[in-house]
Short mmCIF file of C-alpha atoms in Angstrom, two decimals:
data_model
loop_
_atom_site.label_atom_id
_atom_site.label_comp_id
_atom_site.label_asym_id
_atom_site.label_seq_id
_atom_site.Cartn_x
_atom_site.Cartn_y
_atom_site.Cartn_z
CA UNK Z 12 0.00 0.00 0.00
CA UNK Z 13 1.17 3.50 -0.79
CA UNK Z 14 0.24 6.80 0.76
CA UNK Z 15 -0.39 5.51 4.30
CA UNK Z 16 1.42 7.71 6.80
CA UNK Z 17 -0.43 6.96 10.06
CA UNK Z 18 -2.34 4.11 11.68
CA UNK Z 19 -5.31 3.90 14.06
CA UNK Z 20 -5.57 0.60 15.92
CA UNK Z 21 -8.37 -0.85 18.01
CA UNK Z 22 -7.15 -2.75 21.07
CA UNK Z 23 -9.62 -5.34 22.33
CA UNK Z 24 -9.92 -8.15 19.81
CA UNK Z 25 -7.14 -6.74 17.60
CA UNK Z 26 -4.07 -6.55 19.83
CA UNK Z 27 -5.41 -8.47 22.82
CA UNK Z 28 -8.22 -10.65 24.12
CA UNK Z 29 -8.88 -10.33 27.86
CA UNK Z 30 -5.73 -8.15 27.89
CA UNK Z 31 -3.50 -10.99 26.68
CA UNK Z 32 -1.52 -10.28 23.52
CA UNK Z 33 -2.73 -12.07 20.39
CA UNK Z 34 -0.12 -14.08 18.47
CA UNK Z 35 2.21 -11.88 16.43
CA UNK Z 36 0.63 -8.61 17.58
CA UNK Z 37 3.62 -7.32 19.56
CA UNK Z 38 6.04 -8.08 16.73
CA UNK Z 39 3.75 -6.34 14.23
CA UNK Z 40 3.54 -3.19 16.34
CA UNK Z 41 7.29 -3.16 16.83
CA UNK Z 42 7.62 -3.28 13.04
CA UNK Z 43 5.31 -0.28 12.68
CA UNK Z 44 7.42 1.58 15.24
CA UNK Z 45 10.64 0.67 13.44
CA UNK Z 46 9.17 2.04 10.21
CA UNK Z 47 8.43 5.34 11.95
CA UNK Z 48 4.67 5.21 11.36
CA UNK Z 49 2.73 7.41 13.81
CA UNK Z 50 0.00 5.42 15.51
CA UNK Z 51 -2.79 5.89 18.01
CA UNK Z 52 -4.67 3.12 19.78
CA UNK Z 53 -8.36 4.00 19.67
CA UNK Z 54 -10.63 2.03 21.93
CA UNK Z 55 -14.15 1.97 23.31
CA UNK Z 56 -12.78 0.19 26.38
CA UNK Z 57 -14.36 1.72 29.47
CA UNK Z 58 -12.87 -0.47 32.19
CA UNK Z 59 -9.47 1.26 32.43
CA UNK Z 60 -7.98 4.75 32.18
CA UNK Z 61 -5.56 5.69 29.41
CA UNK Z 62 -2.68 5.21 31.82
CA UNK Z 63 -4.08 1.88 32.96
CA UNK Z 64 -4.50 0.67 29.38
CA UNK Z 65 -0.95 1.69 28.50
CA UNK Z 66 0.45 -0.03 31.58
CA UNK Z 67 -1.40 -3.26 30.81
CA UNK Z 68 -0.30 -3.26 27.17
CA UNK Z 69 3.30 -2.46 28.07
CA UNK Z 70 3.18 -5.43 30.43
CA UNK Z 71 2.35 -7.61 27.44
CA UNK Z 72 5.31 -6.19 25.53
CA UNK Z 73 3.64 -3.55 23.36
CA UNK Z 74 5.78 -0.42 22.80
CA UNK Z 75 3.16 2.13 23.86
CA UNK Z 76 2.53 4.74 26.55
CA UNK Z 77 -0.50 6.75 27.67
CA UNK Z 78 0.02 9.40 24.98
CA UNK Z 79 -0.60 6.69 22.36
CA UNK Z 80 -4.04 5.84 23.78
CA UNK Z 81 -7.36 7.50 22.94
CA UNK Z 82 -10.29 6.10 24.91
CA UNK Z 83 -14.03 6.62 24.74
CA UNK Z 84 -14.09 7.95 28.35
CA UNK Z 85 -11.46 10.61 27.52
CA UNK Z 86 -13.39 11.75 24.44
CA UNK Z 87 -16.63 11.66 26.43
CA UNK Z 88 -15.14 13.93 29.07
CA UNK Z 89 -14.14 16.45 26.40
CA UNK Z 90 -17.67 16.33 24.96
CA UNK Z 91 -19.29 16.86 28.38
CA UNK Z 92 -16.98 19.74 29.27
CA UNK Z 93 -17.85 21.46 25.99
CA UNK Z 94 -21.57 20.71 25.65
CA UNK Z 95 -22.69 20.24 29.28
CA UNK Z 96 -20.28 22.33 31.37
CA UNK Z 97 -20.80 21.97 35.11
CA UNK Z 98 -23.76 19.60 34.58
CA UNK Z 99 -24.36 16.91 37.20
CA UNK Z 100 -23.57 13.61 35.48
CA UNK Z 101 -24.53 10.12 36.63
CA UNK Z 102 -22.08 7.55 35.25
CA UNK Z 103 -23.24 3.96 34.75
CA UNK Z 104 -20.13 1.99 33.93
CA UNK Z 105 -18.31 -1.18 34.91
CA UNK Z 106 -14.78 0.00 35.61
CA UNK Z 107 -13.03 2.95 37.24
CA UNK Z 108 -12.26 5.64 34.65
CA UNK Z 109 -12.62 8.68 36.90
CA UNK Z 110 -9.07 9.80 36.11
CA UNK Z 111 -10.06 10.28 32.45
CA UNK Z 112 -13.21 12.21 33.37
CA UNK Z 113 -11.43 15.22 34.84
CA UNK Z 114 -13.60 18.32 34.85
CA UNK Z 115 -16.86 16.35 34.81
CA UNK Z 116 -19.14 16.69 37.84
CA UNK Z 117 -20.02 13.10 38.69
CA UNK Z 118 -22.82 12.38 41.15
CA UNK Z 119 -23.38 9.07 42.88
CA UNK Z 120 -26.44 7.03 43.70
CA UNK Z 121 -27.08 9.12 46.79
CA UNK Z 122 -27.95 12.04 44.47
CA UNK Z 123 -30.49 10.00 42.50
CA UNK Z 124 -33.64 11.72 43.70
CA UNK Z 125 -36.12 14.19 42.32
CA UNK Z 126 -34.61 17.18 44.08
CA UNK Z 127 -32.09 19.76 43.02
CA UNK Z 128 -29.22 17.26 43.13
CA UNK Z 129 -30.72 14.94 40.51
CA UNK Z 130 -28.40 14.25 37.56
CA UNK Z 131 -28.79 16.36 34.44
CA UNK Z 132 -26.92 13.94 32.19
CA UNK Z 133 -26.96 10.13 32.25
CA UNK Z 134 -23.67 8.74 30.93
CA UNK Z 135 -23.44 5.11 29.84
CA UNK Z 136 -20.04 3.46 29.75
CA UNK Z 137 -19.39 -0.25 29.33
CA UNK Z 138 -21.83 -2.91 30.45
CA UNK Z 139 -21.25 -5.23 33.36
CA UNK Z 140 -22.47 -5.68 36.91
CA UNK Z 141 -23.18 -1.93 37.17
CA UNK Z 142 -25.98 -2.38 34.60
CA UNK Z 143 -28.47 -3.64 37.17
CA UNK Z 144 -32.24 -3.26 36.92
CA UNK Z 145 -32.09 -0.64 39.66
CA UNK Z 146 -29.46 1.42 37.84
CA UNK Z 147 -31.23 1.21 34.48
CA UNK Z 148 -34.65 1.96 35.93
CA UNK Z 149 -33.31 4.94 37.88
CA UNK Z 150 -31.70 6.24 34.70
CA UNK Z 151 -35.01 5.76 32.89
CA UNK Z 152 -36.81 7.90 35.47
CA UNK Z 153 -34.26 10.70 35.20
CA UNK Z 154 -34.53 10.64 31.41
CA UNK Z 155 -38.29 10.96 31.73
CA UNK Z 156 -37.72 14.09 33.81
CA UNK Z 157 -35.52 15.67 31.16
CA UNK Z 158 -31.98 14.41 31.73
CA UNK Z 159 -29.83 14.07 28.61
CA UNK Z 160 -28.41 10.69 27.56
CA UNK Z 161 -24.79 10.26 26.51
CA UNK Z 162 -23.27 6.87 25.64
CA UNK Z 163 -19.60 6.12 25.21
CA UNK Z 164 -20.45 3.52 22.58
CA UNK Z 165 -23.14 1.21 21.18
CA UNK Z 166 -21.10 -1.99 21.02
CA UNK Z 167 -23.35 -5.05 21.24
CA UNK Z 168 -20.69 -7.40 22.62
CA UNK Z 169 -16.97 -7.94 23.02
CA UNK Z 170 -14.68 -10.95 23.01
CA UNK Z 171 -13.28 -12.33 26.27
CA UNK Z 172 -11.23 -15.43 26.97
CA UNK Z 173 -14.51 -17.19 27.79
CA UNK Z 174 -16.40 -16.06 24.67
CA UNK Z 175 -18.61 -13.12 23.67
CA UNK Z 176 -20.11 -10.97 26.44
CA UNK Z 177 -23.00 -8.51 26.11
CA UNK Z 178 -22.14 -4.82 26.02
CA UNK Z 179 -23.95 -1.48 26.24
CA UNK Z 180 -25.56 -1.70 22.81
CA UNK Z 181 -27.69 -4.60 24.05
CA UNK Z 182 -29.33 -2.27 26.62
CA UNK Z 183 -29.27 1.20 25.09
CA UNK Z 184 -31.95 0.89 22.35
CA UNK Z 185 -34.55 -0.32 24.84
CA UNK Z 186 -33.85 2.56 27.19
CA UNK Z 187 -34.01 5.06 24.33
CA UNK Z 188 -37.31 3.68 23.16
CA UNK Z 189 -38.83 3.54 26.64
CA UNK Z 190 -37.79 7.09 27.52
CA UNK Z 191 -38.41 8.56 24.07
CA UNK Z 192 -34.87 9.92 23.78
CA UNK Z 193 -31.84 9.37 21.56
CA UNK Z 194 -28.37 9.01 23.01
CA UNK Z 195 -25.43 11.06 21.85
CA UNK Z 196 -22.64 8.56 21.16
CA UNK Z 197 -19.13 9.88 21.76
CA UNK Z 198 -16.91 6.85 21.08
CA UNK Z 199 -16.64 4.80 17.92
CA UNK Z 200 -18.45 4.93 15.48
CA UNK Z 201 -19.01 8.67 16.01
CA UNK Z 202 -17.34 10.83 13.38
CA UNK Z 203 -16.15 13.19 16.10
CA UNK Z 204 -14.18 10.35 17.69
CA UNK Z 205 -12.27 9.70 14.48
CA UNK Z 206 -11.75 13.44 13.95
CA UNK Z 207 -10.21 13.63 17.41
CA UNK Z 208 -7.96 10.68 16.62
CA UNK Z 209 -6.78 12.26 13.36
CA UNK Z 210 -6.06 15.52 15.15
CA UNK Z 211 -4.09 13.58 17.76
CA UNK Z 212 -2.03 12.02 14.97
CA UNK Z 213 -1.72 15.23 13.00
CA UNK Z 214 -2.69 13.27 9.90
CA UNK Z 215 -5.36 13.52 7.21
CA UNK Z 216 -8.00 10.87 6.69
CA UNK Z 217 -6.66 10.05 3.23
CA UNK Z 218 -3.26 9.05 4.60
CA UNK Z 219 -4.55 7.12 7.61
CA UNK Z 220 -5.50 3.47 8.06
CA UNK Z 221 -7.83 2.03 10.74
CA UNK Z 222 -7.52 -1.57 11.96
CA UNK Z 223 -10.42 -3.14 13.87
CA UNK Z 224 -12.37 -6.30 14.60
CA UNK Z 225 -15.80 -4.60 14.56
CA UNK Z 226 -16.86 -4.17 10.95
CA UNK Z 227 -19.43 -1.48 11.74
CA UNK Z 228 -17.97 0.59 14.59
CA UNK Z 229 -14.30 0.31 13.61
CA UNK Z 230 -13.97 -0.28 9.91
CA UNK Z 231 -17.00 1.02 8.02
CA UNK Z 232 -17.32 4.00 10.36
CA UNK Z 233 -13.70 4.92 9.63
CA UNK Z 234 -14.23 4.48 5.90
CA UNK Z 235 -17.18 6.88 6.01
CA UNK Z 236 -14.70 9.43 7.37
CA UNK Z 237 -12.34 8.85 4.43
CA UNK Z 238 -9.98 6.57 6.36
CA UNK Z 239 -8.79 3.29 4.84
CA UNK Z 240 -10.41 0.41 6.72
CA UNK Z 241 -8.84 -2.94 7.62
CA UNK Z 242 -10.96 -5.67 9.22
CA UNK Z 243 -9.18 -8.43 11.15
CA UNK Z 244 -10.69 -11.88 11.77
CA UNK Z 245 -9.89 -11.97 15.47
CA UNK Z 246 -11.78 -10.76 18.55
CA UNK Z 247 -15.48 -10.25 17.97
CA UNK Z 248 -15.26 -10.98 14.23
CA UNK Z 249 -18.06 -13.25 13.00
CA UNK Z 250 -18.47 -14.35 9.36
CA UNK Z 251 -22.23 -13.80 9.48
CA UNK Z 252 -21.78 -10.23 10.74
CA UNK Z 253 -19.28 -9.61 7.95
CA UNK Z 254 -21.72 -10.90 5.34
CA UNK Z 255 -24.64 -8.89 6.72
CA UNK Z 256 -22.75 -5.58 6.95
CA UNK Z 257 -23.95 -2.61 4.92
CA UNK Z 258 -20.53 -2.06 3.37
CA UNK Z 259 -17.28 -3.72 2.36
CA UNK Z 260 -13.96 -3.26 4.17
CA UNK Z 261 -11.10 -1.94 2.09
CA UNK Z 262 -8.98 -4.85 3.31
CA UNK Z 263 -9.54 -8.03 5.35
CA UNK Z 264 -6.71 -9.75 7.24
CA UNK Z 265 -6.61 -12.88 9.37
CA UNK Z 266 -4.96 -10.90 12.17
CA UNK Z 267 -3.06 -7.75 13.09
CA UNK Z 268 0.14 -9.75 12.62
CA UNK Z 269 -0.41 -9.46 8.85
CA UNK Z 270 -0.58 -5.66 8.83
CA UNK Z 271 3.15 -5.01 8.25
CA UNK Z 272 2.92 -7.25 5.18
CA UNK Z 273 -0.06 -5.29 3.86
CA UNK Z 274 1.92 -2.08 4.33
CA UNK Z 275 5.01 -3.57 2.68
CA UNK Z 276 7.11 -3.36 5.84
CA UNK Z 277 8.46 -6.91 5.97
#
C-alpha cells in the first residue's frame, strides 16, 4: 500500500483478548514503530484509564505509553466539558475511569432523587455488573424528567477469553425507546471520535488506516470518514456479521500480525 502515513488501531480483539496479547501482535507493532509510522490506539474500552491501558499493554510487551491511547471515556469527558459544562452527570459503567473524566461533575447514587441534586446527564459506559435493573430503571426515570443521555459507545458485545459478552448496545436501544430519547454517542463509530484521533495524529483521513475487529464501529465507520479500513478476523469478528454488513472493508486480514505485510514493511 502507498500513501499511508499513520495508523489507528483498536485494542480489544485486535491486539489483545482479555488483555493478553494475540499471536504476532507485539512483533507487528514493533515493526510499525521501526518504520516510523505514527499510531494511536483507539478504543471503546471503558474499564481502564488511558494510563491503565498503556500499563497493561506495556506489560504484554507492546511499545506504547499513555500518549498513544485515545479512549471513549477521555473523548466523552471532552464532549461533556464542551456541551454540558458543570452539569451533574450520573455515570453507569463497569470500571473505574474517573481519572479520564477530569472536569466532569459526577454524582453518585445518593444524588439520584427528584430534588435539586438529581443528575442532568446520564452517561453510559461499558456494560457489566453496574448495569443492574435498579441502575437502568433509575436512569429511565431521570430521562423521563428531562436528563440528557450520553453513551460512550453502542457496542453489542466484546470478546473475552470465555467467549462473547454482552455490552452497552444490548441495553441502550430499549432505554431510548422507553424514555423517548436518543443518546449522543461519543466513542466509535461517532465521526467526532475519528476526527479527534486524526487531530491527535496530526494526519489527514486520506493518509490514515484504521484496523479493527468490529466491521461497523471500527472499519466502516472509519471508511465513512475517508480513512482506509482494515478488518481483522480476530476478537469479535463473525463471518455472518461480515456478510450482513452494509458495506465492504477496504482490506480483510486474518490478524493484526499481517498488517506489516499489507503495508510492505516486511
